PDB file of C-alpha atoms in Angstrom:
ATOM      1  CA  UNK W   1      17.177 103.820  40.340  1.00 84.00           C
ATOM      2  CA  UNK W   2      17.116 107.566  41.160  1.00 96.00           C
ATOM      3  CA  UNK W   3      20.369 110.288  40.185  1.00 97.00           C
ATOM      4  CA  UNK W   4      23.034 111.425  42.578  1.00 98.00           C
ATOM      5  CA  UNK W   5      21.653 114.691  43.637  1.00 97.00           C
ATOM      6  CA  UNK W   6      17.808 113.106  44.066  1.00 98.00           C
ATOM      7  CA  UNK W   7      19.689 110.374  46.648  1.00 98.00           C
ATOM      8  CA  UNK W   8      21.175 113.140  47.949  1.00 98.00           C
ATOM      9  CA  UNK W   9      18.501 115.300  49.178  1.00 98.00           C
ATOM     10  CA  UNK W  10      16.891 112.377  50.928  1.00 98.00           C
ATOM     11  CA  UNK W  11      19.990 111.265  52.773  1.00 98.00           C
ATOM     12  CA  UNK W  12      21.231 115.030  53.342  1.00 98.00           C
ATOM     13  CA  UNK W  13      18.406 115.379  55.559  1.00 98.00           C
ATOM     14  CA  UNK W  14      19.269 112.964  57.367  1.00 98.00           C
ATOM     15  CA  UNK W  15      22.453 113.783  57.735  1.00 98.00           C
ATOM     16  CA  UNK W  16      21.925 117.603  58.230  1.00 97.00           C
ATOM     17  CA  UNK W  17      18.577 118.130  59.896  1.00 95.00           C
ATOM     18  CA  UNK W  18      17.386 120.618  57.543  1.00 96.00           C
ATOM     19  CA  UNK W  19      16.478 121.353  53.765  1.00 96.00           C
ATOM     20  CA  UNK W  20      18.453 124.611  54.358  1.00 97.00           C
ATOM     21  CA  UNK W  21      21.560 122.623  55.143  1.00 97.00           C
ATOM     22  CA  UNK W  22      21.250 120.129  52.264  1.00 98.00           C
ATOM     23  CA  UNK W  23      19.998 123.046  49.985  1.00 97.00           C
ATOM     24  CA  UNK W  24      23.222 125.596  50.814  1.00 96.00           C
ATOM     25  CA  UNK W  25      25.818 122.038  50.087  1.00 93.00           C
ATOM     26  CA  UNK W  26      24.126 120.428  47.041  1.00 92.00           C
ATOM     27  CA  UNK W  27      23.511 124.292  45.669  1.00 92.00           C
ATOM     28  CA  UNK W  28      20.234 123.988  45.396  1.00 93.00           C
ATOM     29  CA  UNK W  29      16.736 125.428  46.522  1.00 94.00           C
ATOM     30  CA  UNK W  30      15.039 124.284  49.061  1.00 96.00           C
ATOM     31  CA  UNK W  31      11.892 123.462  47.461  1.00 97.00           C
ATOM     32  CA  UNK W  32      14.461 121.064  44.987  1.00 97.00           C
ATOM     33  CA  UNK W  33      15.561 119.341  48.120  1.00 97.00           C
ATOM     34  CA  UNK W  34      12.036 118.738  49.344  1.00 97.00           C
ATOM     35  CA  UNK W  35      10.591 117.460  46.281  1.00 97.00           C
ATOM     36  CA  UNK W  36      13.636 115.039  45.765  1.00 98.00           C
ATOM     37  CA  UNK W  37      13.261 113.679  48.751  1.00 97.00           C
ATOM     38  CA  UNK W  38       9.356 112.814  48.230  1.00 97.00           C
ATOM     39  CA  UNK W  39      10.728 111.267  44.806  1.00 98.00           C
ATOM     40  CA  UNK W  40      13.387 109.209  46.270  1.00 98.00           C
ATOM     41  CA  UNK W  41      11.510 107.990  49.100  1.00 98.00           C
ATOM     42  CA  UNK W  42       8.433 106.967  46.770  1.00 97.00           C
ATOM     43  CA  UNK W  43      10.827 105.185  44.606  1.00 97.00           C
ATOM     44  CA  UNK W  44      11.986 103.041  47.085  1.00 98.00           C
ATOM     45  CA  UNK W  45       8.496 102.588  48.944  1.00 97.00           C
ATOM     46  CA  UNK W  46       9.912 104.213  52.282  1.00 98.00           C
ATOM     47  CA  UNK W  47       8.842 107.089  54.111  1.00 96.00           C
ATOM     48  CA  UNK W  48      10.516 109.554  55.695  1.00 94.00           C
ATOM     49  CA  UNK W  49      10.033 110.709  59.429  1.00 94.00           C
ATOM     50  CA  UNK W  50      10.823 112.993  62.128  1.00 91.00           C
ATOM     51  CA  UNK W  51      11.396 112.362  65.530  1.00 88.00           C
ATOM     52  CA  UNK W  52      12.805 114.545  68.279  1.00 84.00           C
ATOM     53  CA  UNK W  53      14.524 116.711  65.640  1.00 86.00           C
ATOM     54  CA  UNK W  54      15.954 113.823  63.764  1.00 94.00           C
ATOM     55  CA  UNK W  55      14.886 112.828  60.477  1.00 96.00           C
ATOM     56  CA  UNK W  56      14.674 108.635  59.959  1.00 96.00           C
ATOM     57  CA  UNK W  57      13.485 106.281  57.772  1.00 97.00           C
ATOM     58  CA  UNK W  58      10.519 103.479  57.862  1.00 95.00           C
ATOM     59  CA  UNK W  59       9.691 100.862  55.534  1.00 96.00           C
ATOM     60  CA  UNK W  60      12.103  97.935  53.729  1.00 97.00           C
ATOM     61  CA  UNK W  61      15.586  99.799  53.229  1.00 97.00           C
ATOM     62  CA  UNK W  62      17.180  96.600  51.405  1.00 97.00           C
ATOM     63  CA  UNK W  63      17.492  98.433  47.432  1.00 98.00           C
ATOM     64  CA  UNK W  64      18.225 101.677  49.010  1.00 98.00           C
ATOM     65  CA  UNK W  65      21.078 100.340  50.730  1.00 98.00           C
ATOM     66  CA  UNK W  66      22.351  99.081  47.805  1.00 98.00           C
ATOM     67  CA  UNK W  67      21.420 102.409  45.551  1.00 99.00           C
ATOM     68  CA  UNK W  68      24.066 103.894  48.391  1.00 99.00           C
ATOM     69  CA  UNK W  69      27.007 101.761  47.740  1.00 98.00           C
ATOM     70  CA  UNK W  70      26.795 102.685  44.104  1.00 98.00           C
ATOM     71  CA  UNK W  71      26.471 106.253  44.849  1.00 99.00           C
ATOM     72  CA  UNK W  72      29.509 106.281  46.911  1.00 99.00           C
ATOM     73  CA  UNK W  73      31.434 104.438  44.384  1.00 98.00           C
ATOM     74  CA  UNK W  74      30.407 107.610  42.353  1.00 98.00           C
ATOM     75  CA  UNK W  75      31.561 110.207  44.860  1.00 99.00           C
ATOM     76  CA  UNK W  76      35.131 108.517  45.120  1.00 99.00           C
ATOM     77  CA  UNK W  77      35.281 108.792  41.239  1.00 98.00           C
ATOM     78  CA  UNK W  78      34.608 112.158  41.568  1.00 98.00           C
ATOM     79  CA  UNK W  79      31.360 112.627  40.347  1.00 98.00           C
ATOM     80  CA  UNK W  80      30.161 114.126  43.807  1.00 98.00           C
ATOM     81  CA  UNK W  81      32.286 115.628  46.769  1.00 98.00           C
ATOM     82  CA  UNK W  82      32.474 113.254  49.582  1.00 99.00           C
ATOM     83  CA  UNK W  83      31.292 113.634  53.189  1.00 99.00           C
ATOM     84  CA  UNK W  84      33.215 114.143  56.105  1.00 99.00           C
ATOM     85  CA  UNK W  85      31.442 114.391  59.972  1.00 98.00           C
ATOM     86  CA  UNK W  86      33.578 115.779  62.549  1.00 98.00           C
ATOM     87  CA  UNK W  87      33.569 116.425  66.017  1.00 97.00           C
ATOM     88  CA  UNK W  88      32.652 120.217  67.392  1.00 96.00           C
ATOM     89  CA  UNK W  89      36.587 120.650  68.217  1.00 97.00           C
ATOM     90  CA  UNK W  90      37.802 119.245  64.475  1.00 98.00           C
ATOM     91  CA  UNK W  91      35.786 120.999  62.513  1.00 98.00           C
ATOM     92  CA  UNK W  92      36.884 124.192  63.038  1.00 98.00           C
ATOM     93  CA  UNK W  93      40.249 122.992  63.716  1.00 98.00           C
ATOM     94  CA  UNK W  94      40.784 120.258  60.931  1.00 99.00           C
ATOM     95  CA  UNK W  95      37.925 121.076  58.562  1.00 98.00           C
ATOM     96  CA  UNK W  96      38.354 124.838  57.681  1.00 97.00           C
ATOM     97  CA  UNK W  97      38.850 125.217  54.269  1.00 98.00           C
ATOM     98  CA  UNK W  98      37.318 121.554  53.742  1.00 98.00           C
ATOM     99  CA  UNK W  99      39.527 119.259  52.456  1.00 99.00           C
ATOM    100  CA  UNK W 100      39.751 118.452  48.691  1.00 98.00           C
ATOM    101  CA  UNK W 101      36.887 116.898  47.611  1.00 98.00           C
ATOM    102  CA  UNK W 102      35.049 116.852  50.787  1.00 99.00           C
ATOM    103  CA  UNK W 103      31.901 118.280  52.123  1.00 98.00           C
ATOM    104  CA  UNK W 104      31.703 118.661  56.030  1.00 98.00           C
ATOM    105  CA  UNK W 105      28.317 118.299  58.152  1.00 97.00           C
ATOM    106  CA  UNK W 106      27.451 119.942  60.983  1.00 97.00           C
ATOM    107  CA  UNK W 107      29.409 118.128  63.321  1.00 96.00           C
ATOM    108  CA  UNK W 108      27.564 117.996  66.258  1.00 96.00           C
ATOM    109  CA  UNK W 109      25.662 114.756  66.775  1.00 96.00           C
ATOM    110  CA  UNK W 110      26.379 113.368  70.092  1.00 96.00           C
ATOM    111  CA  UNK W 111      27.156 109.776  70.992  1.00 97.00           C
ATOM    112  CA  UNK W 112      28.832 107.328  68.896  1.00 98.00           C
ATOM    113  CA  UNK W 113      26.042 104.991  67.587  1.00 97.00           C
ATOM    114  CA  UNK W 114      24.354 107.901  65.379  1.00 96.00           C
ATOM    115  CA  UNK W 115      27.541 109.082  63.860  1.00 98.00           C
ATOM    116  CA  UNK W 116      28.768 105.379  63.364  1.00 98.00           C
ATOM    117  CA  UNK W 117      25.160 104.592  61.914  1.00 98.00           C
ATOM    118  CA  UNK W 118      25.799 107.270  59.202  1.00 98.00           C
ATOM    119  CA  UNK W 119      28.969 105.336  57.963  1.00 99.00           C
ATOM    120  CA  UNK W 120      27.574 102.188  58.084  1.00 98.00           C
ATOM    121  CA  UNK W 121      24.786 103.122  55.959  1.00 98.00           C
ATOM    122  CA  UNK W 122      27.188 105.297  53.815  1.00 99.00           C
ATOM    123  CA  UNK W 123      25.238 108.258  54.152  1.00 99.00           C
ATOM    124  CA  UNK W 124      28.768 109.786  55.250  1.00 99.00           C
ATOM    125  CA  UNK W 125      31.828 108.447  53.937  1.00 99.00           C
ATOM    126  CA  UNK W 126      34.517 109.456  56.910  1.00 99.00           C
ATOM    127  CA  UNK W 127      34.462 110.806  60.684  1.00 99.00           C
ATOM    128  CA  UNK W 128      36.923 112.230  62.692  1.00 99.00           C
ATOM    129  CA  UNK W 129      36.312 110.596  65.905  1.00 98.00           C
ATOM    130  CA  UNK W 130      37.227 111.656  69.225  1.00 97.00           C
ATOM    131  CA  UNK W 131      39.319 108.028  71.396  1.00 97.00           C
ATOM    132  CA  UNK W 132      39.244 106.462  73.314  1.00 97.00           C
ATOM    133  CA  UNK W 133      35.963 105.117  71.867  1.00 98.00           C
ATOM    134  CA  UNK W 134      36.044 103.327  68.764  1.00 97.00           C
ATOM    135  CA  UNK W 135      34.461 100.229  66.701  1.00 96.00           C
ATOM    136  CA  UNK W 136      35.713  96.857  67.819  1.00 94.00           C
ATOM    137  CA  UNK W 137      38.769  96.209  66.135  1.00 92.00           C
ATOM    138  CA  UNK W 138      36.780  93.716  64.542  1.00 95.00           C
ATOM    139  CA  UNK W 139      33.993  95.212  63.171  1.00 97.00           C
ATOM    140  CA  UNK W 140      33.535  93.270  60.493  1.00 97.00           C
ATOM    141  CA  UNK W 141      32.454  96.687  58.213  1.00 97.00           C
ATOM    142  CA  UNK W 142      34.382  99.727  59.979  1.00 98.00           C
ATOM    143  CA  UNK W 143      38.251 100.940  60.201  1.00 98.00           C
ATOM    144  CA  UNK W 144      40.096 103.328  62.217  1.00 98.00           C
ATOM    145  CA  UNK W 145      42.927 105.254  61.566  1.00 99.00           C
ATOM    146  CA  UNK W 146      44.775 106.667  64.211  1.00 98.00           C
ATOM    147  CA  UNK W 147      45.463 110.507  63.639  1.00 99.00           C
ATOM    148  CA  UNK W 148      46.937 111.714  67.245  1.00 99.00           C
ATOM    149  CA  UNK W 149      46.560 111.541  70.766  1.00 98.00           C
ATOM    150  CA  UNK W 150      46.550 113.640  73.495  1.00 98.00           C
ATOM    151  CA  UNK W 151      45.825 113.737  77.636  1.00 97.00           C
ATOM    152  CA  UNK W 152      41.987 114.215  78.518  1.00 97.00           C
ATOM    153  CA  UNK W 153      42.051 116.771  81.373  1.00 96.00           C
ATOM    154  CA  UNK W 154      38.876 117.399  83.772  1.00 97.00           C
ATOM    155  CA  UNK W 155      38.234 120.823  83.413  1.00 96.00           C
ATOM    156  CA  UNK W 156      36.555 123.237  85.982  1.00 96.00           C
ATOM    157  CA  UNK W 157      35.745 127.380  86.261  1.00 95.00           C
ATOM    158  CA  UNK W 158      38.866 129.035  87.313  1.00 94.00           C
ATOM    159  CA  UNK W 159      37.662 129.745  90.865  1.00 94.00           C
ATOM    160  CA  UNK W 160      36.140 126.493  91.300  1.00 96.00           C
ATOM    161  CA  UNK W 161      37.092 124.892  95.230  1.00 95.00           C
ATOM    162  CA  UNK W 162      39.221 122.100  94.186  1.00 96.00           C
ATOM    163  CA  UNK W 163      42.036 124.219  92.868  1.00 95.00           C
ATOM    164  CA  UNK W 164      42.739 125.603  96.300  1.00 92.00           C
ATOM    165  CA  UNK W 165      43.491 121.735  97.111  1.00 90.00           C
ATOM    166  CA  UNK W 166      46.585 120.384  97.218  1.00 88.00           C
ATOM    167  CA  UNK W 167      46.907 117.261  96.226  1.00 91.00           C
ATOM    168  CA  UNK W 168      43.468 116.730  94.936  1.00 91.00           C
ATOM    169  CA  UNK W 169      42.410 112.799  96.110  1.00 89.00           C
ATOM    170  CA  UNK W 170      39.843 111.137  94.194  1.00 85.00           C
ATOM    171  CA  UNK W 171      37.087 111.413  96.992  1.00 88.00           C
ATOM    172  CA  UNK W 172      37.780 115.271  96.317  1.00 92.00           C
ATOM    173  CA  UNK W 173      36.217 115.085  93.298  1.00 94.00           C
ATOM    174  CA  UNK W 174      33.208 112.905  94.071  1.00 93.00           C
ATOM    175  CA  UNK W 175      32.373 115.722  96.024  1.00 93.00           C
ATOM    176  CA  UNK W 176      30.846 117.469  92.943  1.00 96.00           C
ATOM    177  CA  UNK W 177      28.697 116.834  90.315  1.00 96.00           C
ATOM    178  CA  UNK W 178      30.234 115.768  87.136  1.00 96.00           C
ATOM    179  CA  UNK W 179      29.035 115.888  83.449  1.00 96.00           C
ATOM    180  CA  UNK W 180      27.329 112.846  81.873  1.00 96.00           C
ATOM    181  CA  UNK W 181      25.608 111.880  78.770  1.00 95.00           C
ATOM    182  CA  UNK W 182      22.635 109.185  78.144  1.00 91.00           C
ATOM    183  CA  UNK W 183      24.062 105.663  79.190  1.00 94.00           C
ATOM    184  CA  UNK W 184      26.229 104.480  76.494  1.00 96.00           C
ATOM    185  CA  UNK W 185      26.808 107.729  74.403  1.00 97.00           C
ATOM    186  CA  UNK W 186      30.401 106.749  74.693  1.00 97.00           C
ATOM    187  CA  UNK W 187      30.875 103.750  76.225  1.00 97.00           C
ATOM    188  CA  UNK W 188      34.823 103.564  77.262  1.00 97.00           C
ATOM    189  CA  UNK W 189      34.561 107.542  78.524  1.00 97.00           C
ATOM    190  CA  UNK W 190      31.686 106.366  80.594  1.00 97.00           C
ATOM    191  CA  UNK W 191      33.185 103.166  82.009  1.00 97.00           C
ATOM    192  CA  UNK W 192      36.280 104.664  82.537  1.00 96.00           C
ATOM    193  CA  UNK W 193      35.368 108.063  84.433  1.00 97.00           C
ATOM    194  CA  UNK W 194      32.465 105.992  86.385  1.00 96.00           C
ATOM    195  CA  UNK W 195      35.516 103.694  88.001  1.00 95.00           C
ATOM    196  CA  UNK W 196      36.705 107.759  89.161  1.00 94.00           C
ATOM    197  CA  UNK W 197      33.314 108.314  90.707  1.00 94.00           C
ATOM    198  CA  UNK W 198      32.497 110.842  87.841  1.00 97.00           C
ATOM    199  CA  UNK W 199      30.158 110.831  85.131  1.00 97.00           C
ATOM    200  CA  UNK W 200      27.285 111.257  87.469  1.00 95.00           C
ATOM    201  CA  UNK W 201      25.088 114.181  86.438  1.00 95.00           C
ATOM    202  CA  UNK W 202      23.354 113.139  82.981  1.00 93.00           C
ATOM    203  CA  UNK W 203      23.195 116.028  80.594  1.00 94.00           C
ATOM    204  CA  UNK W 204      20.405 114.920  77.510  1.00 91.00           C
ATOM    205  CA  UNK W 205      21.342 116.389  74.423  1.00 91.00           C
ATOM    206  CA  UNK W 206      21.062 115.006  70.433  1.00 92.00           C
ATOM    207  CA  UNK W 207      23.176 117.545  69.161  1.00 95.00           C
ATOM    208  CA  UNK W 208      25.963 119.281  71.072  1.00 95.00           C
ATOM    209  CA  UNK W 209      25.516 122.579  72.300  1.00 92.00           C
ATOM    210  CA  UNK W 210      28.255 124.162  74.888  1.00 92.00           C
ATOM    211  CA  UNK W 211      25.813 125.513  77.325  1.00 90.00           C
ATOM    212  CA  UNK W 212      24.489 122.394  78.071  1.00 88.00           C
ATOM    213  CA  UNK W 213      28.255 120.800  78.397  1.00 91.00           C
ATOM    214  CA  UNK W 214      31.338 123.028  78.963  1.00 92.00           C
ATOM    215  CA  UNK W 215      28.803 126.032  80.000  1.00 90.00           C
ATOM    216  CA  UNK W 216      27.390 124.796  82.307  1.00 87.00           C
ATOM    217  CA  UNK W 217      30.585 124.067  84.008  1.00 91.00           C
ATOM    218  CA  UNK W 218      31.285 127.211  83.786  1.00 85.00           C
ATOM    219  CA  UNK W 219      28.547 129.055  85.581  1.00 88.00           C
ATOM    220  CA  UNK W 220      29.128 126.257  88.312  1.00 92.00           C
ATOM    221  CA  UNK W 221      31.163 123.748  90.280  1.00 95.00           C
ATOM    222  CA  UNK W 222      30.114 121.085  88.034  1.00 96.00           C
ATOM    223  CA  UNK W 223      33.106 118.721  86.655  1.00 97.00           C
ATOM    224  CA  UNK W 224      33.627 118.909  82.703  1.00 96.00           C
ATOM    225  CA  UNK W 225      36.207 117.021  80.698  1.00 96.00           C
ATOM    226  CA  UNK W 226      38.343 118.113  77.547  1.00 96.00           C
ATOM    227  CA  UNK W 227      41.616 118.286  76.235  1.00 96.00           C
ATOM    228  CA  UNK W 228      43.720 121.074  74.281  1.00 97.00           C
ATOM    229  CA  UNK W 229      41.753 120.888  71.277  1.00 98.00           C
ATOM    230  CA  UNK W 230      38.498 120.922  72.560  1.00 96.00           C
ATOM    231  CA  UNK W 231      39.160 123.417  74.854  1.00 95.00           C
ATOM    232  CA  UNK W 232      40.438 125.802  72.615  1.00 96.00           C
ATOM    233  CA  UNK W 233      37.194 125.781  70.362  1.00 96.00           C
ATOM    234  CA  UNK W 234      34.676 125.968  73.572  1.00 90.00           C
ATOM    235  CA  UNK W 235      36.903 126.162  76.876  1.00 78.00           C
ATOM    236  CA  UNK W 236      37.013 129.459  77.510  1.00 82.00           C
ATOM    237  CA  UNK W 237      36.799 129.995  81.233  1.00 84.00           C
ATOM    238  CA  UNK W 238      37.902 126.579  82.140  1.00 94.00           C
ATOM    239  CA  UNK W 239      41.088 125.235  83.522  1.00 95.00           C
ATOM    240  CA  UNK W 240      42.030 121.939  83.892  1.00 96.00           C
ATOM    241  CA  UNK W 241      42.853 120.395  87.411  1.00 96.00           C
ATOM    242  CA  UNK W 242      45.795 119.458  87.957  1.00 94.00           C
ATOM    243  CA  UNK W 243      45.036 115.458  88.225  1.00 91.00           C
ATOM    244  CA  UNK W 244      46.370 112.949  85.329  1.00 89.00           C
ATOM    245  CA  UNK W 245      43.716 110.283  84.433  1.00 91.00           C
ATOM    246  CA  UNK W 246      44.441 107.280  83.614  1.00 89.00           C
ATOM    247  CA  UNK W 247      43.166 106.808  79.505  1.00 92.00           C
ATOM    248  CA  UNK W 248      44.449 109.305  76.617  1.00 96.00           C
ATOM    249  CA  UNK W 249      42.084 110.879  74.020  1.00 98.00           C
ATOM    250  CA  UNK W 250      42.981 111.703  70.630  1.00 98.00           C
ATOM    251  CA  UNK W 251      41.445 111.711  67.263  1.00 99.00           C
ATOM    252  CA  UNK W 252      40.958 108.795  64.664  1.00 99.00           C
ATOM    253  CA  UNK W 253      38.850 108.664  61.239  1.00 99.00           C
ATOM    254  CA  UNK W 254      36.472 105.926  61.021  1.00 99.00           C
ATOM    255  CA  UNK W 255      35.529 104.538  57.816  1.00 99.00           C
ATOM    256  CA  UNK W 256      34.360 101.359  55.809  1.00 99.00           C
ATOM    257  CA  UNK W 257      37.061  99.202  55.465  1.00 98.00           C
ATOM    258  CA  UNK W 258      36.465  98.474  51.496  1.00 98.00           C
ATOM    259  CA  UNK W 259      37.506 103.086  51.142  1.00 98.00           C
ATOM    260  CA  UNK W 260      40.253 102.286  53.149  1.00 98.00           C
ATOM    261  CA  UNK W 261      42.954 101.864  50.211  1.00 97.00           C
ATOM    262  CA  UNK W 262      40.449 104.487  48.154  1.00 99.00           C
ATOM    263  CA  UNK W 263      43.032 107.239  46.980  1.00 98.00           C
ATOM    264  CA  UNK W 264      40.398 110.042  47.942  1.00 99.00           C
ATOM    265  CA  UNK W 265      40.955 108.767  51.550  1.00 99.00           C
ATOM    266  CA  UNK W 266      44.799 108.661  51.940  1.00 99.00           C
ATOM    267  CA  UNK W 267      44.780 112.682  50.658  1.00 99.00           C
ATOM    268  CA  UNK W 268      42.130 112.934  53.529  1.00 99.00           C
ATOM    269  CA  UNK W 269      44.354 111.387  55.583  1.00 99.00           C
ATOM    270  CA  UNK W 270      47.731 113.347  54.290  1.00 99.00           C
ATOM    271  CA  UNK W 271      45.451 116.580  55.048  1.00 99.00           C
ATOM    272  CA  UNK W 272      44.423 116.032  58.255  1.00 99.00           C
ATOM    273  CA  UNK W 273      48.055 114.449  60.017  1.00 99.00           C
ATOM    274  CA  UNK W 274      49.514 117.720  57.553  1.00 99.00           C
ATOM    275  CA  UNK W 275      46.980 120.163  59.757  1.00 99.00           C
ATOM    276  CA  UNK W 276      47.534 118.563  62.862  1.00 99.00           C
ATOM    277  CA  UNK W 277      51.153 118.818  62.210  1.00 98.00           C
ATOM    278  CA  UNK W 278      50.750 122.936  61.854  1.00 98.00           C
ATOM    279  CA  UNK W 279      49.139 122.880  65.228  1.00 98.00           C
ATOM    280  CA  UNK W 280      51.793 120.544  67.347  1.00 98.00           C
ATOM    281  CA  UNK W 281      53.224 123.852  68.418  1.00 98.00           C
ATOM    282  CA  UNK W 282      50.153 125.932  69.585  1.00 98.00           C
ATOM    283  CA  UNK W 283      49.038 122.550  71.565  1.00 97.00           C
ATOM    284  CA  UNK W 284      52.527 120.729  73.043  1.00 97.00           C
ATOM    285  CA  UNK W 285      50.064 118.140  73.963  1.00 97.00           C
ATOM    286  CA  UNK W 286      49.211 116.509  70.668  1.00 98.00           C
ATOM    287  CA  UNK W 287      51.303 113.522  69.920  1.00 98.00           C
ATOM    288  CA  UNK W 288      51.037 112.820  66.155  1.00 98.00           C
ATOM    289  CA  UNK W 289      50.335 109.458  65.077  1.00 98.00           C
ATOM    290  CA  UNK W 290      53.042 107.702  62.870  1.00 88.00           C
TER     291      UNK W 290
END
């Protein structure tokens, strides 16, 4: 019903929050991307709206679903570059040059219900995803493959008053306030570090921004978490305690399962396990995943 670039614009906004964004990947103006949009919603009798920042969509979205799954076909045949979201620690680290064929967002939305939202709807076609959360192994739409792991470490200023402890007891750290998102952000972080007494001081945030998370942690005694990854990319001035917990993290790219034999995806793959492979020995931490 509408061309590749018209869908494009509409869905880029959602996907990238601004016409600036969508304009500077799709090389085009901005005014291009705002009058496509207006012509893609009108052709599909939807509207588009913003809310808190967030662009989303009213009205029946039954033939633009559809419109979608033909318009990814076309990306994986070439005909457009394919879209990758990331995490705020990947991108830089796994996503610089982008990978053949592959445009990457701003990887920053927080939680794993908007990111998996833009799969499902195949606005995006792939995310790196941070573990231990994940889609049920079930999920009757969504795969994961596993890419690494690696320990998640609670990480704290470097003159912070546990690390004159010795041993540090879990009462210790109940002691001080510890970094949280909105219930159900990430469900199996949440569940897990709540059975520690953590995840107690909610931080509200759409989009990630380090001085709400890690910088805050480091102007006080607040409680952050991370691993070597992460902290590399936004960690400076933390240290992690010296306390093992008991889940991993590690990385995994989510995806429908009908792109999961797609040959556009296994060189995604190939690329990523190849750059995490050139990293194993700056970060001793990272086991790679078979």
């Amino acid at each position: 019903m509408v061309d590749l670039d018209t869908l494009a614009c509409l869905d880029g906004l959602i996907w990238l929050r601004t016409g600036r964004e969508v304009a500077t990947r799709l090389k085009l103006d901005q005014s291009s991307v705002s009058r496509r949009q207006r012509i893609c919603a009108k052709s599909f009798g939807i509207s588009l709206e913003k809310n808190d920042q967030e662009w989303g969509l009213s009205g029946d979205q039954t033939l633009l679903n559809l419109e979608r799954e033909v318009h990814q076909k076309a990306r994986l045949a070439g005909l457009r570059p394919l879209r990758l979201e990331a995490t705020y620690w990947s991108l830089p680290l796994l996503c610089d040059p982008e990978p053949s064929g592959w445009i990457a967002g701003l990887s920053n939305l927080v939680g794993m219900e908007p990111n998996l939202s833009l799969l499902r709807r195949r606005i995006c076609d792939a995310w790196i995803c941070g573990l231990p959360d994940l889609p049920d192994e079930n999920d009757p739409d969504l795969c994961a493959v596993p890419l690494c792991g690696m320990p998640l470490h609670l990480l704290v200023k470097a003159d912070h008053p546990l690390l004159k402890q010795d041993p540090i007891r879990l009462d210790d750290l109940q002691q001080f306030p510890s970094l949280a998102l909105p219930e159900g952000a990430y469900p199996i972080v949440e569940r897990e570090l709540k059975k520690l007494g953590l995840w107690n001081t909610p931080v509200h945030m759409n989009r990630y921004r380090r001085e709400r998370w890690e910088g805050r942690s480091a102007k006080d005694v607040t409680i952050a978490y991370g691993h070597c990854l992460s902290q590399a990319v936004s960690g400076d001035g933390l240290v992690p305690l010296p306390i093992t917990l008991p889940f991993r993290s590690g990385e995994a790219l989510l995806l429908q399962r009908d792109l999961r034999d797609e040959p556009a995806v296994a060189s995604l793959i190939h690329t990523l396990k190849e750059r995490l492979a050139h990293l194993q020995p700056r970060f001793p931490e990272l086991a790679l995943a078979a």
